[in-house]
Amino acid sequence: MASIKLRASAKDGVTTIKALISHTMETGTRKDKKTGKKIPAHFIQEVVCTHNGSTVMTANWSPAISKNPYLSFKFKGGASGDKIALSWVDNKGEKDSHEIAIK
Amino acid sequence: MTSMKRRIFLKGSLATGALGATIGTGLLTPRAALAAWSKEAFESKDINSALSNLLGSSDLAASDKIKIKAPDIAENGAVVPISVSTTIAGAESISILVEKNQLPLAANFVLGANTLGDVSTRIKMGKTSSVVAVVKAGGKLHSTGKEVKVTIGGCGG
């Protein structure tokens, strides 16, 4: 919950999803300026978004997705009140999910 | 004099201590076993092998039905907004690759049956490079590219 900001709006039969996730998205190639050591990679690998339980989007990500990732997409269908759920899993096995209703 | 030596000694031992700790954690980074996430594709060092590992082919057909919306010049390579939209019927997935990044494959979006071919995200770019969008539809790969100039790289190092 805490890491995901999710918006879903339906208009003319098309639902637009906008998501903002707070995550460091560490590449694993960056160095700590103080110690000169590489910072281990830590990034979201998979994002799944469902509409009333059926998957509308599966995003597979590399560390090349910017810090605090933004994702937006559209799908046909969806009405006010429908459930939209989004979840992510990162390379360390950490995860989070959030569910909202379409406005 | 003795106090000076002691200080140097302390500094030295602290530094080696930190070194040992980071090496340990670096080697033991847990790799989550995800079925869908293709390790081979995401760790491929060039576009062709990334595509072969991800989509089973690197045979690209240039298409004017794919549009990439990205800045011509990105001042900050750490945050480059990219939108890919396509009018190709039956698009199954959209992949975004950055030719000159160390690991070119940035993202792969698998679309649901009713999902439109229209995704936006923000990516990191190490340097000026061509951004390639690949759309998989009906077992074929369609692609288009766009050059993005990067003023300050965003991959660290």
PDB file of C-alpha atoms in Angstrom:
ATOM      1  CA  MET A   1       0.000   0.000   0.000  1.00  0.00           C
ATOM      2  CA  ALA A   2       2.467   2.445   1.127  1.00  0.00           C
ATOM      3  CA  SER A   3       4.737   2.188  -1.884  1.00  0.00           C
ATOM      4  CA  ILE A   4       2.061   2.344  -4.599  1.00  0.00           C
ATOM      5  CA  LYS A   5       0.047   5.280  -5.834  1.00  0.00           C
ATOM      6  CA  LEU A   6      -2.648   4.080  -8.199  1.00  0.00           C
ATOM      7  CA  ARG A   7      -5.244   5.923 -10.292  1.00  0.00           C
ATOM      8  CA  ALA A   8      -7.812   4.390 -12.606  1.00  0.00           C
ATOM      9  CA  SER A   9     -10.373   6.287 -14.612  1.00  0.00           C
ATOM     10  CA  ALA A  10     -12.902   5.008 -17.154  1.00  0.00           C
ATOM     11  CA  LYS A  11     -13.979   7.146 -20.090  1.00  0.00           C
ATOM     12  CA  ASP A  12     -15.743   6.158 -23.319  1.00  0.00           C
ATOM     13  CA  GLY A  13     -15.234   2.455 -22.635  1.00  0.00           C
ATOM     14  CA  VAL A  14     -11.499   2.749 -22.065  1.00  0.00           C
ATOM     15  CA  THR A  15      -9.866   2.619 -18.655  1.00  0.00           C
ATOM     16  CA  THR A  16      -6.610   4.462 -18.061  1.00  0.00           C
ATOM     17  CA  ILE A  17      -4.328   3.201 -15.313  1.00  0.00           C
ATOM     18  CA  LYS A  18      -1.594   5.339 -13.846  1.00  0.00           C
ATOM     19  CA  ALA A  19       0.755   3.990 -11.223  1.00  0.00           C
ATOM     20  CA  LEU A  20       3.657   5.457  -9.329  1.00  0.00           C
ATOM     21  CA  ILE A  21       5.748   3.152  -7.155  1.00  0.00           C
ATOM     22  CA  SER A  22       8.383   4.295  -4.706  1.00  0.00           C
ATOM     23  CA  HIS A  23      11.433   2.101  -5.120  1.00  0.00           C
ATOM     24  CA  THR A  24      15.185   2.773  -5.335  1.00  0.00           C
ATOM     25  CA  MET A  25      15.636   0.762  -8.597  1.00  0.00           C
ATOM     26  CA  GLU A  26      19.349   0.319  -7.855  1.00  0.00           C
ATOM     27  CA  THR A  27      21.229  -0.834 -10.975  1.00  0.00           C
ATOM     28  CA  GLY A  28      24.047  -2.684  -9.258  1.00  0.00           C
ATOM     29  CA  THR A  29      26.649  -0.695 -11.225  1.00  0.00           C
ATOM     30  CA  ARG A  30      26.522   2.467  -9.153  1.00  0.00           C
ATOM     31  CA  LYS A  31      29.240   3.046  -6.579  1.00  0.00           C
ATOM     32  CA  ASP A  32      28.918   4.407  -3.101  1.00  0.00           C
ATOM     33  CA  LYS A  33      30.880   7.679  -3.198  1.00  0.00           C
ATOM     34  CA  LYS A  34      32.169   7.283   0.365  1.00  0.00           C
ATOM     35  CA  THR A  35      33.413   3.705   0.225  1.00  0.00           C
ATOM     36  CA  GLY A  36      33.948   3.268  -3.528  1.00  0.00           C
ATOM     37  CA  LYS A  37      32.098  -0.049  -3.347  1.00  0.00           C
ATOM     38  CA  LYS A  38      29.347  -1.087  -5.694  1.00  0.00           C
ATOM     39  CA  ILE A  39      25.822  -0.788  -4.364  1.00  0.00           C
ATOM     40  CA  PRO A  40      24.066  -4.144  -4.881  1.00  0.00           C
ATOM     41  CA  ALA A  41      21.279  -4.243  -7.455  1.00  0.00           C
ATOM     42  CA  HIS A  42      17.800  -3.778  -6.034  1.00  0.00           C
ATOM     43  CA  PHE A  43      15.000  -3.321  -8.528  1.00  0.00           C
ATOM     44  CA  ILE A  44      11.439  -4.308  -9.320  1.00  0.00           C
ATOM     45  CA  GLN A  45      11.293  -7.273 -11.684  1.00  0.00           C
ATOM     46  CA  GLU A  46       7.620  -7.842 -12.156  1.00  0.00           C
ATOM     47  CA  VAL A  47       4.508  -5.680 -11.957  1.00  0.00           C
ATOM     48  CA  VAL A  48       1.085  -7.258 -12.378  1.00  0.00           C
ATOM     49  CA  CYS A  49      -2.136  -5.319 -12.769  1.00  0.00           C
ATOM     50  CA  THR A  50      -5.560  -6.958 -12.672  1.00  0.00           C
ATOM     51  CA  HIS A  51      -9.065  -5.763 -13.490  1.00  0.00           C
ATOM     52  CA  ASN A  52     -11.722  -7.613 -11.460  1.00  0.00           C
ATOM     53  CA  GLY A  53      -9.222 -10.423 -10.987  1.00  0.00           C
ATOM     54  CA  SER A  54      -8.116 -10.927 -14.602  1.00  0.00           C
ATOM     55  CA  THR A  55      -4.664  -9.761 -15.632  1.00  0.00           C
ATOM     56  CA  VAL A  56      -4.552  -6.757 -17.939  1.00  0.00           C
ATOM     57  CA  MET A  57      -0.825  -6.047 -17.711  1.00  0.00           C
ATOM     58  CA  THR A  58       2.319  -7.909 -16.738  1.00  0.00           C
ATOM     59  CA  ALA A  59       5.410  -5.739 -16.859  1.00  0.00           C
ATOM     60  CA  ASN A  60       8.883  -7.279 -16.639  1.00  0.00           C
ATOM     61  CA  TRP A  61      11.439  -4.686 -15.710  1.00  0.00           C
ATOM     62  CA  SER A  62      15.203  -4.305 -15.723  1.00  0.00           C
ATOM     63  CA  PRO A  63      17.177  -1.905 -13.526  1.00  0.00           C
ATOM     64  CA  ALA A  64      16.991   0.534 -16.467  1.00  0.00           C
ATOM     65  CA  ILE A  65      13.565   1.631 -15.287  1.00  0.00           C
ATOM     66  CA  SER A  66      13.961   4.948 -13.472  1.00  0.00           C
ATOM     67  CA  LYS A  67      13.922   5.319  -9.712  1.00  0.00           C
ATOM     68  CA  ASN A  68      10.373   5.572  -8.362  1.00  0.00           C
ATOM     69  CA  PRO A  69       8.902   3.956 -11.470  1.00  0.00           C
ATOM     70  CA  TYR A  70       5.952   5.338 -13.363  1.00  0.00           C
ATOM     71  CA  LEU A  71       3.681   3.166 -15.464  1.00  0.00           C
ATOM     72  CA  SER A  72       0.648   4.106 -17.455  1.00  0.00           C
ATOM     73  CA  PHE A  73      -1.472   2.063 -19.863  1.00  0.00           C
ATOM     74  CA  LYS A  74      -5.016   1.638 -21.116  1.00  0.00           C
ATOM     75  CA  PHE A  75      -7.445  -1.219 -21.594  1.00  0.00           C
ATOM     76  CA  LYS A  76     -10.841  -1.627 -23.181  1.00  0.00           C
ATOM     77  CA  GLY A  77     -13.718  -2.069 -20.785  1.00  0.00           C
ATOM     78  CA  GLY A  78     -13.899  -1.267 -17.127  1.00  0.00           C
ATOM     79  CA  ALA A  79     -16.601   0.676 -15.373  1.00  0.00           C
ATOM     80  CA  SER A  80     -16.873   2.841 -12.328  1.00  0.00           C
ATOM     81  CA  GLY A  81     -16.555   0.716  -9.210  1.00  0.00           C
ATOM     82  CA  ASP A  82     -14.574  -2.121 -10.827  1.00  0.00           C
ATOM     83  CA  LYS A  83     -11.622  -3.369  -8.820  1.00  0.00           C
ATOM     84  CA  ILE A  84      -8.110  -2.605 -10.041  1.00  0.00           C
ATOM     85  CA  ALA A  85      -5.219  -4.252  -8.208  1.00  0.00           C
ATOM     86  CA  LEU A  86      -1.510  -3.711  -8.777  1.00  0.00           C
ATOM     87  CA  SER A  87       1.349  -5.646  -7.234  1.00  0.00           C
ATOM     88  CA  TRP A  88       5.118  -5.729  -7.635  1.00  0.00           C
ATOM     89  CA  VAL A  89       7.966  -8.074  -6.710  1.00  0.00           C
ATOM     90  CA  ASP A  90      11.647  -7.064  -6.686  1.00  0.00           C
ATOM     91  CA  ASN A  91      14.875  -9.041  -7.071  1.00  0.00           C
ATOM     92  CA  LYS A  92      15.195  -9.415  -3.300  1.00  0.00           C
ATOM     93  CA  GLY A  93      11.753 -10.933  -3.028  1.00  0.00           C
ATOM     94  CA  GLU A  94      10.201  -7.849  -1.460  1.00  0.00           C
ATOM     95  CA  LYS A  95       6.684  -7.132  -2.637  1.00  0.00           C
ATOM     96  CA  ASP A  96       3.704  -4.871  -2.242  1.00  0.00           C
ATOM     97  CA  SER A  97       0.208  -4.568  -3.612  1.00  0.00           C
ATOM     98  CA  HIS A  98      -2.638  -2.106  -3.668  1.00  0.00           C
ATOM     99  CA  GLU A  99      -6.246  -2.230  -4.754  1.00  0.00           C
ATOM    100  CA  ILE A 100      -8.597   0.573  -5.758  1.00  0.00           C
ATOM    101  CA  ALA A 101     -11.942   1.019  -7.486  1.00  0.00           C
ATOM    102  CA  ILE A 102     -12.234   2.738 -10.878  1.00  0.00           C
ATOM    103  CA  LYS A 103     -13.518   6.273 -10.526  1.00  0.00           C
TER     104      LYS A 103
ATOM    105  CA  MET B   1      53.814  10.074  17.720  1.00  0.00           C
ATOM    106  CA  THR B   2      52.196   7.046  19.306  1.00  0.00           C
ATOM    107  CA  SER B   3      48.765   8.612  19.039  1.00  0.00           C
ATOM    108  CA  MET B   4      49.351   9.289  15.338  1.00  0.00           C
ATOM    109  CA  LYS B   5      50.180   5.669  14.697  1.00  0.00           C
ATOM    110  CA  ARG B   6      47.144   4.523  16.578  1.00  0.00           C
ATOM    111  CA  ARG B   7      44.944   6.742  14.452  1.00  0.00           C
ATOM    112  CA  ILE B   8      46.345   5.345  11.207  1.00  0.00           C
ATOM    113  CA  PHE B   9      45.930   1.828  12.489  1.00  0.00           C
ATOM    114  CA  LEU B  10      42.298   2.464  13.380  1.00  0.00           C
ATOM    115  CA  LYS B  11      41.566   3.967   9.974  1.00  0.00           C
ATOM    116  CA  GLY B  12      43.097   0.998   8.215  1.00  0.00           C
ATOM    117  CA  SER B  13      41.201  -1.605  10.171  1.00  0.00           C
ATOM    118  CA  LEU B  14      37.911   0.250   9.687  1.00  0.00           C
ATOM    119  CA  ALA B  15      38.394   0.367   5.923  1.00  0.00           C
ATOM    120  CA  THR B  16      39.143  -3.352   5.610  1.00  0.00           C
ATOM    121  CA  GLY B  17      36.180  -4.129   7.839  1.00  0.00           C
ATOM    122  CA  ALA B  18      33.812  -2.273   5.538  1.00  0.00           C
ATOM    123  CA  LEU B  19      35.365  -3.922   2.494  1.00  0.00           C
ATOM    124  CA  GLY B  20      34.813  -7.415   3.869  1.00  0.00           C
ATOM    125  CA  ALA B  21      31.191  -6.651   4.691  1.00  0.00           C
ATOM    126  CA  THR B  22      30.281  -5.324   1.243  1.00  0.00           C
ATOM    127  CA  ILE B  23      31.967  -8.181  -0.599  1.00  0.00           C
ATOM    128  CA  GLY B  24      30.003 -10.611   1.533  1.00  0.00           C
ATOM    129  CA  THR B  25      26.633  -9.041   0.785  1.00  0.00           C
ATOM    130  CA  GLY B  26      27.453  -8.628  -2.909  1.00  0.00           C
ATOM    131  CA  LEU B  27      28.048 -12.335  -3.383  1.00  0.00           C
ATOM    132  CA  LEU B  28      25.035 -13.408  -1.430  1.00  0.00           C
ATOM    133  CA  THR B  29      22.444 -11.211  -3.149  1.00  0.00           C
ATOM    134  CA  PRO B  30      19.358 -13.419  -3.223  1.00  0.00           C
ATOM    135  CA  ARG B  31      17.978 -14.030  -6.705  1.00  0.00           C
ATOM    136  CA  ALA B  32      14.240 -14.461  -6.554  1.00  0.00           C
ATOM    137  CA  ALA B  33      13.180 -17.307  -8.773  1.00  0.00           C
ATOM    138  CA  LEU B  34      10.520 -15.770 -10.962  1.00  0.00           C
ATOM    139  CA  ALA B  35       9.071 -17.873 -13.719  1.00  0.00           C
ATOM    140  CA  ALA B  36       8.088 -15.023 -16.011  1.00  0.00           C
ATOM    141  CA  TRP B  37      11.146 -12.841 -15.560  1.00  0.00           C
ATOM    142  CA  SER B  38      13.726 -13.926 -18.123  1.00  0.00           C
ATOM    143  CA  LYS B  39      17.168 -13.634 -16.526  1.00  0.00           C
ATOM    144  CA  GLU B  40      18.896 -14.511 -19.815  1.00  0.00           C
ATOM    145  CA  ALA B  41      17.056 -11.786 -21.727  1.00  0.00           C
ATOM    146  CA  PHE B  42      17.573  -9.086 -19.133  1.00  0.00           C
ATOM    147  CA  GLU B  43      21.275  -9.931 -18.801  1.00  0.00           C
ATOM    148  CA  SER B  44      21.929 -10.067 -22.549  1.00  0.00           C
ATOM    149  CA  LYS B  45      24.486  -7.536 -23.692  1.00  0.00           C
ATOM    150  CA  ASP B  46      23.117  -6.814 -27.166  1.00  0.00           C
ATOM    151  CA  ILE B  47      19.677  -6.283 -28.638  1.00  0.00           C
ATOM    152  CA  ASN B  48      19.597  -9.406 -30.794  1.00  0.00           C
ATOM    153  CA  SER B  49      20.393 -11.881 -28.047  1.00  0.00           C
ATOM    154  CA  ALA B  50      18.050 -10.051 -25.654  1.00  0.00           C
ATOM    155  CA  LEU B  51      15.214 -10.423 -28.153  1.00  0.00           C
ATOM    156  CA  SER B  52      16.014 -14.064 -28.911  1.00  0.00           C
ATOM    157  CA  ASN B  53      16.035 -14.885 -25.223  1.00  0.00           C
ATOM    158  CA  LEU B  54      12.865 -12.932 -24.532  1.00  0.00           C
ATOM    159  CA  LEU B  55      10.682 -13.482 -27.581  1.00  0.00           C
ATOM    160  CA  GLY B  56      12.340 -16.428 -29.292  1.00  0.00           C
ATOM    161  CA  SER B  57      13.421 -14.420 -32.330  1.00  0.00           C
ATOM    162  CA  SER B  58      15.372 -11.328 -33.265  1.00  0.00           C
ATOM    163  CA  ASP B  59      13.833 -11.014 -36.704  1.00  0.00           C
ATOM    164  CA  LEU B  60      12.518  -7.451 -36.723  1.00  0.00           C
ATOM    165  CA  ALA B  61      10.223  -5.981 -39.338  1.00  0.00           C
ATOM    166  CA  ALA B  62      10.263  -2.190 -39.434  1.00  0.00           C
ATOM    167  CA  SER B  63       6.787  -0.835 -38.868  1.00  0.00           C
ATOM    168  CA  ASP B  64       5.223   2.606 -39.134  1.00  0.00           C
ATOM    169  CA  LYS B  65       2.369   1.467 -36.917  1.00  0.00           C
ATOM    170  CA  ILE B  66       4.468   1.916 -33.807  1.00  0.00           C
ATOM    171  CA  LYS B  67       5.079   5.347 -32.336  1.00  0.00           C
ATOM    172  CA  ILE B  68       7.694   6.187 -29.745  1.00  0.00           C
ATOM    173  CA  LYS B  69       7.167   9.360 -27.811  1.00  0.00           C
ATOM    174  CA  ALA B  70      10.430  10.389 -26.208  1.00  0.00           C
ATOM    175  CA  PRO B  71      12.375  13.624 -25.887  1.00  0.00           C
ATOM    176  CA  ASP B  72      14.891  14.391 -28.690  1.00  0.00           C
ATOM    177  CA  ILE B  73      17.321  15.525 -26.036  1.00  0.00           C
ATOM    178  CA  ALA B  74      17.179  14.136 -22.507  1.00  0.00           C
ATOM    179  CA  GLU B  75      19.026  16.392 -20.079  1.00  0.00           C
ATOM    180  CA  ASN B  76      18.945  13.789 -17.342  1.00  0.00           C
ATOM    181  CA  GLY B  77      19.606  10.226 -18.473  1.00  0.00           C
ATOM    182  CA  ALA B  78      18.301   8.881 -15.173  1.00  0.00           C
ATOM    183  CA  VAL B  79      14.740   9.849 -16.029  1.00  0.00           C
ATOM    184  CA  VAL B  80      13.757   9.641 -19.692  1.00  0.00           C
ATOM    185  CA  PRO B  81       9.997   9.522 -20.260  1.00  0.00           C
ATOM    186  CA  ILE B  82       9.080   7.025 -22.971  1.00  0.00           C
ATOM    187  CA  SER B  83       5.662   6.254 -24.428  1.00  0.00           C
ATOM    188  CA  VAL B  84       5.118   3.517 -26.955  1.00  0.00           C
ATOM    189  CA  SER B  85       1.850   3.172 -28.801  1.00  0.00           C
ATOM    190  CA  THR B  86       0.888   0.876 -31.621  1.00  0.00           C
ATOM    191  CA  THR B  87      -2.095   0.328 -33.878  1.00  0.00           C
ATOM    192  CA  ILE B  88      -1.006  -3.205 -34.824  1.00  0.00           C
ATOM    193  CA  ALA B  89      -3.949  -5.536 -34.260  1.00  0.00           C
ATOM    194  CA  GLY B  90      -3.470  -8.320 -31.731  1.00  0.00           C
ATOM    195  CA  ALA B  91      -0.362  -6.891 -30.087  1.00  0.00           C
ATOM    196  CA  GLU B  92       0.739  -9.327 -27.378  1.00  0.00           C
ATOM    197  CA  SER B  93       3.680  -7.526 -25.894  1.00  0.00           C
ATOM    198  CA  ILE B  94       5.672  -4.325 -26.098  1.00  0.00           C
ATOM    199  CA  SER B  95       9.374  -4.304 -25.290  1.00  0.00           C
ATOM    200  CA  ILE B  96      11.589  -1.276 -24.851  1.00  0.00           C
ATOM    201  CA  LEU B  97      15.313  -1.590 -25.540  1.00  0.00           C
ATOM    202  CA  VAL B  98      18.096   0.956 -25.328  1.00  0.00           C
ATOM    203  CA  GLU B  99      20.789   0.038 -27.831  1.00  0.00           C
ATOM    204  CA  LYS B 100      23.783   1.486 -26.007  1.00  0.00           C
ATOM    205  CA  ASN B 101      22.872   0.632 -22.427  1.00  0.00           C
ATOM    206  CA  GLN B 102      25.110  -2.025 -20.862  1.00  0.00           C
ATOM    207  CA  LEU B 103      22.082  -4.291 -20.752  1.00  0.00           C
ATOM    208  CA  PRO B 104      19.802  -3.147 -23.587  1.00  0.00           C
ATOM    209  CA  LEU B 105      16.479  -4.667 -22.509  1.00  0.00           C
ATOM    210  CA  ALA B 106      14.759  -2.102 -20.291  1.00  0.00           C
ATOM    211  CA  ALA B 107      11.241  -3.427 -20.056  1.00  0.00           C
ATOM    212  CA  ASN B 108       8.799  -5.892 -21.498  1.00  0.00           C
ATOM    213  CA  PHE B 109       5.070  -5.277 -21.150  1.00  0.00           C
ATOM    214  CA  VAL B 110       2.822  -8.279 -21.666  1.00  0.00           C
ATOM    215  CA  LEU B 111      -0.598  -7.027 -22.686  1.00  0.00           C
ATOM    216  CA  GLY B 112      -3.883  -8.608 -21.635  1.00  0.00           C
ATOM    217  CA  ALA B 113      -6.534  -9.485 -24.236  1.00  0.00           C
ATOM    218  CA  ASN B 114      -8.286  -6.130 -23.897  1.00  0.00           C
ATOM    219  CA  THR B 115      -5.228  -4.024 -23.180  1.00  0.00           C
ATOM    220  CA  LEU B 116      -4.479  -1.345 -25.748  1.00  0.00           C
ATOM    221  CA  GLY B 117      -1.042  -1.026 -27.287  1.00  0.00           C
ATOM    222  CA  ASP B 118      -0.196   2.109 -25.396  1.00  0.00           C
ATOM    223  CA  VAL B 119       2.239   2.145 -22.473  1.00  0.00           C
ATOM    224  CA  SER B 120       4.240   4.887 -20.807  1.00  0.00           C
ATOM    225  CA  THR B 121       7.097   4.670 -18.372  1.00  0.00           C
ATOM    226  CA  ARG B 122      10.393   6.316 -17.489  1.00  0.00           C
ATOM    227  CA  ILE B 123      13.758   4.739 -18.212  1.00  0.00           C
ATOM    228  CA  LYS B 124      17.459   5.282 -17.559  1.00  0.00           C
ATOM    229  CA  MET B 125      19.902   5.843 -20.391  1.00  0.00           C
ATOM    230  CA  GLY B 126      23.676   5.669 -20.019  1.00  0.00           C
ATOM    231  CA  LYS B 127      24.404   7.767 -23.081  1.00  0.00           C
ATOM    232  CA  THR B 128      23.006   8.984 -26.393  1.00  0.00           C
ATOM    233  CA  SER B 129      21.426   5.985 -28.031  1.00  0.00           C
ATOM    234  CA  SER B 130      18.683   4.673 -30.173  1.00  0.00           C
ATOM    235  CA  VAL B 131      15.606   3.531 -28.271  1.00  0.00           C
ATOM    236  CA  VAL B 132      13.926   0.563 -29.919  1.00  0.00           C
ATOM    237  CA  ALA B 133      10.334  -0.475 -29.360  1.00  0.00           C
ATOM    238  CA  VAL B 134       9.434  -4.027 -30.341  1.00  0.00           C
ATOM    239  CA  VAL B 135       5.827  -5.146 -30.645  1.00  0.00           C
ATOM    240  CA  LYS B 136       5.004  -8.845 -30.792  1.00  0.00           C
ATOM    241  CA  ALA B 137       1.820  -9.601 -32.696  1.00  0.00           C
ATOM    242  CA  GLY B 138       0.703 -12.847 -34.320  1.00  0.00           C
ATOM    243  CA  GLY B 139       4.084 -14.457 -33.757  1.00  0.00           C
ATOM    244  CA  LYS B 140       5.943 -11.689 -35.586  1.00  0.00           C
ATOM    245  CA  LEU B 141       8.105  -8.894 -34.284  1.00  0.00           C
ATOM    246  CA  HIS B 142       7.558  -5.341 -35.435  1.00  0.00           C
ATOM    247  CA  SER B 143       9.835  -2.519 -34.435  1.00  0.00           C
ATOM    248  CA  THR B 144      10.680   1.101 -34.706  1.00  0.00           C
ATOM    249  CA  GLY B 145      13.453   3.201 -33.244  1.00  0.00           C
ATOM    250  CA  LYS B 146      14.133   6.735 -32.093  1.00  0.00           C
ATOM    251  CA  GLU B 147      17.393   8.464 -31.308  1.00  0.00           C
ATOM    252  CA  VAL B 148      17.529  10.149 -27.913  1.00  0.00           C
ATOM    253  CA  LYS B 149      20.450  12.434 -27.070  1.00  0.00           C
ATOM    254  CA  VAL B 150      21.541  12.226 -23.465  1.00  0.00           C
ATOM    255  CA  THR B 151      23.387  15.105 -21.818  1.00  0.00           C
ATOM    256  CA  ILE B 152      24.089  13.445 -18.451  1.00  0.00           C
ATOM    257  CA  GLY B 153      24.094   9.657 -18.234  1.00  0.00           C
ATOM    258  CA  GLY B 154      21.908   7.926 -15.721  1.00  0.00           C
ATOM    259  CA  CYS B 155      23.461   4.547 -15.131  1.00  0.00           C
ATOM    260  CA  GLY B 156      26.045   5.548 -12.559  1.00  0.00           C
ATOM    261  CA  GLY B 157      29.477   3.970 -12.540  1.00  0.00           C
TER     262      GLY B 157
END
